[in-house]
Amino acid sequence: MTTDAFVTATGTHVPAVTAETMRNVDRVAVEGVGLQLLQMMENAGRTLAHRVAATGEEPAVVVAGNGGNGGGGLACARHLHNHDFRVAVVLDCDPDSLSGAAAQQYRILDATDIPVKIGVEELAAFDRIGVVVDALVGYGLDGPLRDPARGLVEETNRRGSRVVSLDVPSGIDATTGETLGAAVHPETTVTLALPKTGLRTCPGQLVLADIGIPRVVYDRLDIAYDDPFGREWWIELATGD
Ligand SMILES: NC(=O)C1=CN([C@@H]2O[C@H](COP(=O)(O)OP(=O)(O)OC[C@H]3O[C@@H](n4cnc5c(N)ncnc54)[C@H](O)[C@@H]3O)[C@@H](O)[C@H]2O)[C@H](O)CC1
Ligand SMILES: [K+]
């Protein structure tokens, strides 16, 4: 299901999609045209790194879950580190519980000297945090945030840190926009490929990142898509009101 709810600075209308439709986009991208999740995740992480760098804040602390959202955060940490930004990672889980593309991202990260810590006590132990990168949960939220993710969100909010969220602010339902318990309050959300219907009421700036999905995928899913990016790799969106 899509609703035409976002518009670019040049007036292009961008269809918003539910979490279910986004899963279908991922499925057709992988099974239909051969784009791998790891490729899309890497594109997501690199664009996120650009937006985090633009805050001018250091250190950046990437708070990462164990799914696709977390994997994008791990890629972001590596791209920031490659460009001499001070960065650390706080996982909400033991790295051994990572799987698929997120585990592949962690394996690469583990070859670097980026500090990786686990749990809310480690987040609280930072003397100073320039910006929190919220890569805990994206469109895979299944209900009110549970610990440890909830504790990490509450600590982030307690600190009052600047926050940049990946895809969907953690704790907000990607389809309905409901906050089902605790949720972060990002200044910027970098959402991926297409905006989600639940982002209409999203606080702060909304940036849409191209993660390399060819438009044929949208055509196959009958999603009315006018290229919103032109010569840009990411663009700012406003609600279409
Ligand atoms: N084409 C795209 O849009 C792509 C998006 N990518 C990113 O992948 C996520 C979706 O990944 P998925 O693994 O399906 O789910 P999440 O990572 O969002 O969430 C699963 C993660 O969250 C935990 N969790 C879920 N509900 C709760 C809860 N109520 N309380 C606590 N924790 C919860 C769960 O345990 C998992 O750890 C998308 O948002 C993008 O960021 C891909 O990178 C590439 C393609
Ligand atoms: K998130």
mmCIF file of C-alpha atoms and ligand atoms in Angstrom:
data_model
loop_
_atom_site.group_PDB
_atom_site.id
_atom_site.type_symbol
_atom_site.label_atom_id
_atom_site.label_comp_id
_atom_site.label_asym_id
_atom_site.label_seq_id
_atom_site.Cartn_x
_atom_site.Cartn_y
_atom_site.Cartn_z
ATOM 1 C CA MET A 1 0.000 0.000 0.000
ATOM 2 C CA THR A 2 1.373 3.450 -0.834
ATOM 3 C CA THR A 3 0.146 6.945 -0.103
ATOM 4 C CA ASP A 4 1.561 9.966 -1.911
ATOM 5 C CA ALA A 5 2.675 11.782 1.208
ATOM 6 C CA PHE A 6 6.130 13.321 0.572
ATOM 7 C CA VAL A 7 7.540 15.881 -1.808
ATOM 8 C CA THR A 8 11.057 16.953 -2.792
ATOM 9 C CA ALA A 9 12.357 20.529 -2.919
ATOM 10 C CA THR A 10 11.806 20.469 -6.685
ATOM 11 C CA GLY A 11 8.186 19.389 -6.283
ATOM 12 C CA THR A 12 8.519 15.701 -7.154
ATOM 13 C CA HIS A 13 5.954 13.653 -5.274
ATOM 14 C CA VAL A 14 7.399 10.546 -3.620
ATOM 15 C CA PRO A 15 5.168 7.603 -2.716
ATOM 16 C CA ALA A 16 5.322 6.533 0.927
ATOM 17 C CA VAL A 17 5.213 2.792 1.631
ATOM 18 C CA THR A 18 4.271 0.561 4.541
ATOM 19 C CA ALA A 19 6.799 -1.766 6.156
ATOM 20 C CA GLU A 20 5.174 -4.674 4.328
ATOM 21 C CA THR A 21 5.558 -2.971 0.947
ATOM 22 C CA MET A 22 9.185 -2.158 1.789
ATOM 23 C CA ARG A 23 9.806 -5.836 2.516
ATOM 24 C CA ASN A 24 8.343 -6.618 -0.908
ATOM 25 C CA VAL A 25 10.681 -4.060 -2.484
ATOM 26 C CA ASP A 26 13.625 -5.778 -0.783
ATOM 27 C CA ARG A 27 12.380 -9.184 -1.940
ATOM 28 C CA VAL A 28 12.002 -8.147 -5.599
ATOM 29 C CA ALA A 29 15.338 -6.291 -5.515
ATOM 30 C CA VAL A 30 17.110 -9.454 -4.292
ATOM 31 C CA GLU A 31 15.147 -12.216 -6.027
ATOM 32 C CA GLY A 32 14.023 -10.278 -9.087
ATOM 33 C CA VAL A 33 17.117 -8.330 -10.143
ATOM 34 C CA GLY A 34 19.918 -9.804 -8.008
ATOM 35 C CA LEU A 35 20.754 -6.785 -5.820
ATOM 36 C CA GLN A 36 22.120 -8.179 -2.570
ATOM 37 C CA LEU A 37 21.081 -6.957 0.891
ATOM 38 C CA LEU A 38 24.745 -6.342 1.724
ATOM 39 C CA GLN A 39 25.082 -3.971 -1.244
ATOM 40 C CA MET A 40 21.989 -1.986 -0.231
ATOM 41 C CA MET A 41 23.165 -1.992 3.406
ATOM 42 C CA GLU A 42 26.589 -0.662 2.393
ATOM 43 C CA ASN A 43 24.991 2.120 0.358
ATOM 44 C CA ALA A 44 22.791 2.945 3.350
ATOM 45 C CA GLY A 45 25.731 3.033 5.745
ATOM 46 C CA ARG A 46 27.818 5.252 3.471
ATOM 47 C CA THR A 47 25.067 7.819 3.002
ATOM 48 C CA LEU A 48 24.340 7.761 6.720
ATOM 49 C CA ALA A 49 28.042 8.458 7.356
ATOM 50 C CA HIS A 50 27.851 11.533 5.088
ATOM 51 C CA ARG A 51 24.904 12.899 7.067
ATOM 52 C CA VAL A 52 26.511 12.151 10.429
ATOM 53 C CA ALA A 53 29.729 13.853 9.298
ATOM 54 C CA ALA A 54 27.668 16.898 8.285
ATOM 55 C CA THR A 55 26.696 17.406 11.939
ATOM 56 C CA GLY A 56 30.350 18.247 12.637
ATOM 57 C CA GLU A 57 30.018 16.399 15.932
ATOM 58 C CA GLU A 58 32.514 13.904 17.375
ATOM 59 C CA PRO A 59 32.748 11.307 18.720
ATOM 60 C CA ALA A 60 29.906 9.628 16.890
ATOM 61 C CA VAL A 61 28.554 6.646 18.820
ATOM 62 C CA VAL A 62 26.703 4.138 16.634
ATOM 63 C CA VAL A 63 24.087 2.284 18.689
ATOM 64 C CA ALA A 64 23.338 -0.855 16.682
ATOM 65 C CA GLY A 65 20.778 -3.652 16.833
ATOM 66 C CA ASN A 66 21.267 -7.121 15.355
ATOM 67 C CA GLY A 67 19.173 -6.778 12.205
ATOM 68 C CA GLY A 68 19.411 -4.933 8.907
ATOM 69 C CA ASN A 69 19.205 -1.548 10.636
ATOM 70 C CA GLY A 70 22.127 -2.465 12.872
ATOM 71 C CA GLY A 71 24.131 -3.682 9.886
ATOM 72 C CA GLY A 72 23.725 -0.295 8.206
ATOM 73 C CA GLY A 73 25.005 1.324 11.381
ATOM 74 C CA LEU A 74 28.108 -0.883 11.410
ATOM 75 C CA ALA A 75 28.870 0.103 7.815
ATOM 76 C CA CYS A 76 28.376 3.749 8.785
ATOM 77 C CA ALA A 77 30.906 3.408 11.610
ATOM 78 C CA ARG A 78 33.520 2.013 9.216
ATOM 79 C CA HIS A 79 32.963 4.782 6.648
ATOM 80 C CA LEU A 80 33.301 7.470 9.336
ATOM 81 C CA HIS A 81 36.466 5.788 10.662
ATOM 82 C CA ASN A 82 37.926 5.603 7.143
ATOM 83 C CA HIS A 83 37.622 9.384 7.016
ATOM 84 C CA ASP A 84 39.281 10.069 10.368
ATOM 85 C CA PHE A 85 36.105 10.731 12.323
ATOM 86 C CA ARG A 86 36.206 9.591 15.930
ATOM 87 C CA VAL A 87 33.600 6.803 16.206
ATOM 88 C CA ALA A 88 32.628 3.957 18.527
ATOM 89 C CA VAL A 89 29.948 1.278 18.403
ATOM 90 C CA VAL A 90 27.608 0.100 21.141
ATOM 91 C CA LEU A 91 25.770 -3.128 20.281
ATOM 92 C CA ASP A 92 22.494 -4.126 21.925
ATOM 93 C CA CYS A 93 23.540 -7.760 21.679
ATOM 94 C CA ASP A 94 26.504 -10.135 21.644
ATOM 95 C CA PRO A 95 28.153 -10.051 18.178
ATOM 96 C CA ASP A 96 27.751 -13.836 18.017
ATOM 97 C CA SER A 97 23.984 -13.329 17.724
ATOM 98 C CA LEU A 98 24.389 -11.329 14.503
ATOM 99 C CA SER A 99 23.479 -13.131 11.285
ATOM 100 C CA GLY A 100 23.429 -12.570 7.532
ATOM 101 C CA ALA A 101 24.524 -9.215 6.201
ATOM 102 C CA ALA A 102 24.771 -7.688 9.699
ATOM 103 C CA ALA A 103 27.221 -10.445 10.695
ATOM 104 C CA GLN A 104 29.240 -9.741 7.532
ATOM 105 C CA GLN A 105 29.356 -6.054 8.449
ATOM 106 C CA TYR A 106 30.516 -6.935 11.954
ATOM 107 C CA ARG A 107 33.277 -9.214 10.600
ATOM 108 C CA ILE A 108 34.699 -6.297 8.593
ATOM 109 C CA LEU A 109 34.313 -3.900 11.535
ATOM 110 C CA ASP A 110 36.125 -6.372 13.784
ATOM 111 C CA ALA A 111 39.189 -6.042 11.555
ATOM 112 C CA THR A 112 39.406 -2.322 12.391
ATOM 113 C CA ASP A 113 40.385 -0.620 15.647
ATOM 114 C CA ILE A 114 36.952 0.909 16.107
ATOM 115 C CA PRO A 115 35.951 0.377 19.764
ATOM 116 C CA VAL A 116 32.953 -1.967 20.052
ATOM 117 C CA LYS A 117 31.084 -2.206 23.344
ATOM 118 C CA ILE A 118 27.894 -3.980 24.420
ATOM 119 C CA GLY A 119 24.958 -2.739 26.489
ATOM 120 C CA VAL A 120 23.480 0.364 28.049
ATOM 121 C CA GLU A 121 26.085 0.629 30.844
ATOM 122 C CA GLU A 122 28.753 1.092 28.177
ATOM 123 C CA LEU A 123 26.703 3.835 26.510
ATOM 124 C CA ALA A 124 26.298 5.577 29.858
ATOM 125 C CA ALA A 125 30.069 5.329 30.450
ATOM 126 C CA PHE A 126 30.975 7.767 27.649
ATOM 127 C CA ASP A 127 32.151 11.077 29.140
ATOM 128 C CA ARG A 128 31.053 12.907 26.027
ATOM 129 C CA ILE A 129 29.093 11.940 22.911
ATOM 130 C CA GLY A 130 28.944 14.320 19.937
ATOM 131 C CA VAL A 131 26.169 12.514 18.119
ATOM 132 C CA VAL A 132 24.333 9.213 18.597
ATOM 133 C CA VAL A 133 23.733 7.264 15.389
ATOM 134 C CA ASP A 134 20.491 5.361 15.940
ATOM 135 C CA ALA A 135 20.806 2.031 14.135
ATOM 136 C CA LEU A 136 18.873 -0.077 16.642
ATOM 137 C CA VAL A 137 15.591 -0.837 14.891
ATOM 138 C CA GLY A 138 14.192 0.227 11.517
ATOM 139 C CA TYR A 139 11.074 -1.042 9.780
ATOM 140 C CA GLY A 140 11.365 -4.349 11.651
ATOM 141 C CA LEU A 141 9.872 -3.013 14.896
ATOM 142 C CA ASP A 142 7.379 -5.608 16.141
ATOM 143 C CA GLY A 143 5.860 -3.768 19.112
ATOM 144 C CA PRO A 144 6.827 -1.604 22.126
ATOM 145 C CA LEU A 145 10.610 -1.511 22.461
ATOM 146 C CA ARG A 146 11.966 -4.235 24.716
ATOM 147 C CA ASP A 147 15.245 -4.191 26.607
ATOM 148 C CA PRO A 148 18.105 -3.921 25.805
ATOM 149 C CA ALA A 149 17.023 -1.618 22.935
ATOM 150 C CA ARG A 150 14.633 0.248 25.226
ATOM 151 C CA GLY A 151 17.369 0.916 27.771
ATOM 152 C CA LEU A 152 19.678 2.223 25.055
ATOM 153 C CA VAL A 153 16.958 4.538 23.753
ATOM 154 C CA GLU A 154 16.188 5.805 27.249
ATOM 155 C CA GLU A 155 19.880 6.452 27.931
ATOM 156 C CA THR A 156 20.192 8.267 24.607
ATOM 157 C CA ASN A 157 17.208 10.450 25.509
ATOM 158 C CA ARG A 158 18.490 11.010 29.064
ATOM 159 C CA ARG A 159 21.796 12.321 27.732
ATOM 160 C CA GLY A 160 20.017 14.718 25.380
ATOM 161 C CA SER A 161 22.552 13.867 22.670
ATOM 162 C CA ARG A 162 22.070 14.939 19.057
ATOM 163 C CA VAL A 163 20.650 11.928 17.200
ATOM 164 C CA VAL A 164 20.706 10.861 13.547
ATOM 165 C CA SER A 165 18.441 7.855 12.890
ATOM 166 C CA LEU A 166 18.786 5.222 10.173
ATOM 167 C CA ASP A 167 15.622 4.535 8.154
ATOM 168 C CA VAL A 168 13.069 4.921 10.998
ATOM 169 C CA PRO A 169 13.631 6.440 14.463
ATOM 170 C CA SER A 170 13.911 3.450 16.817
ATOM 171 C CA GLY A 171 10.645 2.932 18.685
ATOM 172 C CA ILE A 172 8.435 4.459 15.980
ATOM 173 C CA ASP A 173 6.254 2.116 13.907
ATOM 174 C CA ALA A 174 7.310 2.503 10.252
ATOM 175 C CA THR A 175 3.754 2.000 8.985
ATOM 176 C CA THR A 176 1.553 3.819 11.488
ATOM 177 C CA GLY A 177 3.984 6.363 12.967
ATOM 178 C CA GLU A 178 2.899 5.326 16.471
ATOM 179 C CA THR A 179 5.416 5.488 19.283
ATOM 180 C CA LEU A 180 4.764 2.173 21.017
ATOM 181 C CA GLY A 181 6.794 2.878 24.156
ATOM 182 C CA ALA A 182 10.233 4.521 24.198
ATOM 183 C CA ALA A 183 11.519 6.196 21.035
ATOM 184 C CA VAL A 184 14.461 8.390 20.062
ATOM 185 C CA HIS A 185 14.000 12.021 19.011
ATOM 186 C CA PRO A 186 16.313 12.467 16.034
ATOM 187 C CA GLU A 187 17.248 15.791 14.459
ATOM 188 C CA THR A 188 17.612 13.902 11.154
ATOM 189 C CA THR A 189 16.250 10.602 9.874
ATOM 190 C CA VAL A 190 17.990 9.084 6.836
ATOM 191 C CA THR A 191 15.294 6.843 5.359
ATOM 192 C CA LEU A 192 16.150 4.370 2.622
ATOM 193 C CA ALA A 193 14.879 4.051 -0.957
ATOM 194 C CA LEU A 194 11.284 5.161 -0.283
ATOM 195 C CA PRO A 195 9.822 7.036 2.708
ATOM 196 C CA LYS A 196 7.636 4.985 5.055
ATOM 197 C CA THR A 197 4.043 5.977 5.760
ATOM 198 C CA GLY A 198 4.849 6.221 9.482
ATOM 199 C CA LEU A 199 7.353 9.035 8.871
ATOM 200 C CA ARG A 200 4.685 11.656 8.135
ATOM 201 C CA THR A 201 4.805 12.811 11.752
ATOM 202 C CA CYS A 202 8.535 12.092 12.157
ATOM 203 C CA PRO A 203 10.343 14.793 14.163
ATOM 204 C CA GLY A 204 13.221 16.695 12.557
ATOM 205 C CA GLN A 205 14.692 16.635 9.074
ATOM 206 C CA LEU A 206 13.826 13.757 6.719
ATOM 207 C CA VAL A 207 16.471 12.716 4.187
ATOM 208 C CA LEU A 208 15.813 10.076 1.514
ATOM 209 C CA ALA A 209 18.880 8.017 0.544
ATOM 210 C CA ASP A 210 19.306 6.187 -2.747
ATOM 211 C CA ILE A 211 20.594 2.690 -1.949
ATOM 212 C CA GLY A 212 20.871 1.548 -5.569
ATOM 213 C CA ILE A 213 17.499 -0.033 -6.257
ATOM 214 C CA PRO A 214 16.697 0.225 -10.001
ATOM 215 C CA ARG A 215 13.261 1.637 -10.791
ATOM 216 C CA VAL A 216 12.275 -1.619 -12.541
ATOM 217 C CA VAL A 217 11.730 -3.014 -9.020
ATOM 218 C CA TYR A 218 9.077 -0.371 -8.334
ATOM 219 C CA ASP A 219 7.514 -0.963 -11.767
ATOM 220 C CA ARG A 220 7.198 -4.689 -10.993
ATOM 221 C CA LEU A 221 5.401 -3.833 -7.751
ATOM 222 C CA ASP A 222 3.136 -1.276 -9.493
ATOM 223 C CA ILE A 223 4.544 1.528 -7.338
ATOM 224 C CA ALA A 224 4.062 4.826 -9.214
ATOM 225 C CA TYR A 225 7.636 6.159 -9.038
ATOM 226 C CA ASP A 226 9.026 9.370 -10.525
ATOM 227 C CA ASP A 227 12.776 9.521 -9.946
ATOM 228 C CA PRO A 228 13.157 11.932 -6.987
ATOM 229 C CA PHE A 229 16.977 11.965 -6.923
ATOM 230 C CA GLY A 230 18.051 13.411 -10.302
ATOM 231 C CA ARG A 231 21.822 14.006 -9.966
ATOM 232 C CA GLU A 232 21.792 13.691 -6.144
ATOM 233 C CA TRP A 233 22.489 10.608 -4.065
ATOM 234 C CA TRP A 234 20.295 11.806 -1.197
ATOM 235 C CA ILE A 235 17.603 14.467 -0.968
ATOM 236 C CA GLU A 236 15.568 16.180 1.725
ATOM 237 C CA LEU A 237 11.830 15.425 1.865
ATOM 238 C CA ALA A 238 8.859 17.374 3.220
ATOM 239 C CA THR A 239 5.396 16.032 3.881
ATOM 240 C CA GLY A 240 3.184 16.645 0.908
ATOM 241 C CA ASP A 241 0.690 18.811 2.864
HETATM 242 N N1 LIG B 1 15.507 -1.729 0.907
HETATM 243 C C1 LIG B 1 15.655 -1.331 2.170
HETATM 244 O O1 LIG B 1 14.914 -0.495 2.701
HETATM 245 C C2 LIG B 1 16.766 -1.946 2.972
HETATM 246 C C3 LIG B 1 16.804 -1.692 4.319
HETATM 247 N N2 LIG B 1 17.762 -2.171 5.129
HETATM 248 C C4 LIG B 1 17.756 -1.951 6.568
HETATM 249 O O2 LIG B 1 17.182 -3.106 7.171
HETATM 250 C C5 LIG B 1 16.179 -2.695 8.099
HETATM 251 C C6 LIG B 1 15.159 -3.794 8.245
HETATM 252 O O3 LIG B 1 15.939 -4.907 8.710
HETATM 253 P P1 LIG B 1 15.258 -6.062 9.587
HETATM 254 O O4 LIG B 1 16.358 -6.982 10.009
HETATM 255 O O5 LIG B 1 14.092 -6.605 8.846
HETATM 256 O O6 LIG B 1 14.649 -5.328 10.851
HETATM 257 P P2 LIG B 1 15.273 -4.201 11.785
HETATM 258 O O7 LIG B 1 16.772 -4.218 11.749
HETATM 259 O O8 LIG B 1 14.539 -2.938 11.501
HETATM 260 O O9 LIG B 1 14.739 -4.703 13.207
HETATM 261 C C7 LIG B 1 15.063 -5.990 13.637
HETATM 262 C C8 LIG B 1 15.897 -5.816 14.887
HETATM 263 O O10 LIG B 1 15.129 -5.058 15.822
HETATM 264 C C9 LIG B 1 14.828 -5.845 16.957
HETATM 265 N N3 LIG B 1 13.462 -5.535 17.363
HETATM 266 C C10 LIG B 1 12.338 -5.611 16.608
HETATM 267 N N4 LIG B 1 11.255 -5.240 17.354
HETATM 268 C C11 LIG B 1 11.745 -4.924 18.593
HETATM 269 C C12 LIG B 1 11.147 -4.484 19.814
HETATM 270 N N5 LIG B 1 9.802 -4.296 19.882
HETATM 271 N N6 LIG B 1 11.936 -4.262 20.888
HETATM 272 C C13 LIG B 1 13.280 -4.465 20.819
HETATM 273 N N7 LIG B 1 13.940 -4.884 19.698
HETATM 274 C C14 LIG B 1 13.144 -5.107 18.605
HETATM 275 C C15 LIG B 1 15.039 -7.268 16.525
HETATM 276 O O11 LIG B 1 15.400 -8.063 17.606
HETATM 277 C C16 LIG B 1 16.193 -7.126 15.543
HETATM 278 O O12 LIG B 1 17.396 -6.946 16.277
HETATM 279 C C17 LIG B 1 15.660 -1.404 7.555
HETATM 280 O O13 LIG B 1 15.011 -0.605 8.510
HETATM 281 C C18 LIG B 1 16.929 -0.766 7.020
HETATM 282 O O14 LIG B 1 17.625 -0.082 8.040
HETATM 283 C C19 LIG B 1 18.820 -3.040 4.641
HETATM 284 O O15 LIG B 1 20.015 -2.661 5.202
HETATM 285 C C20 LIG B 1 19.023 -2.977 3.136
HETATM 286 C C21 LIG B 1 17.774 -2.815 2.328
HETATM 287 K K K B 2 16.731 3.279 13.621
#
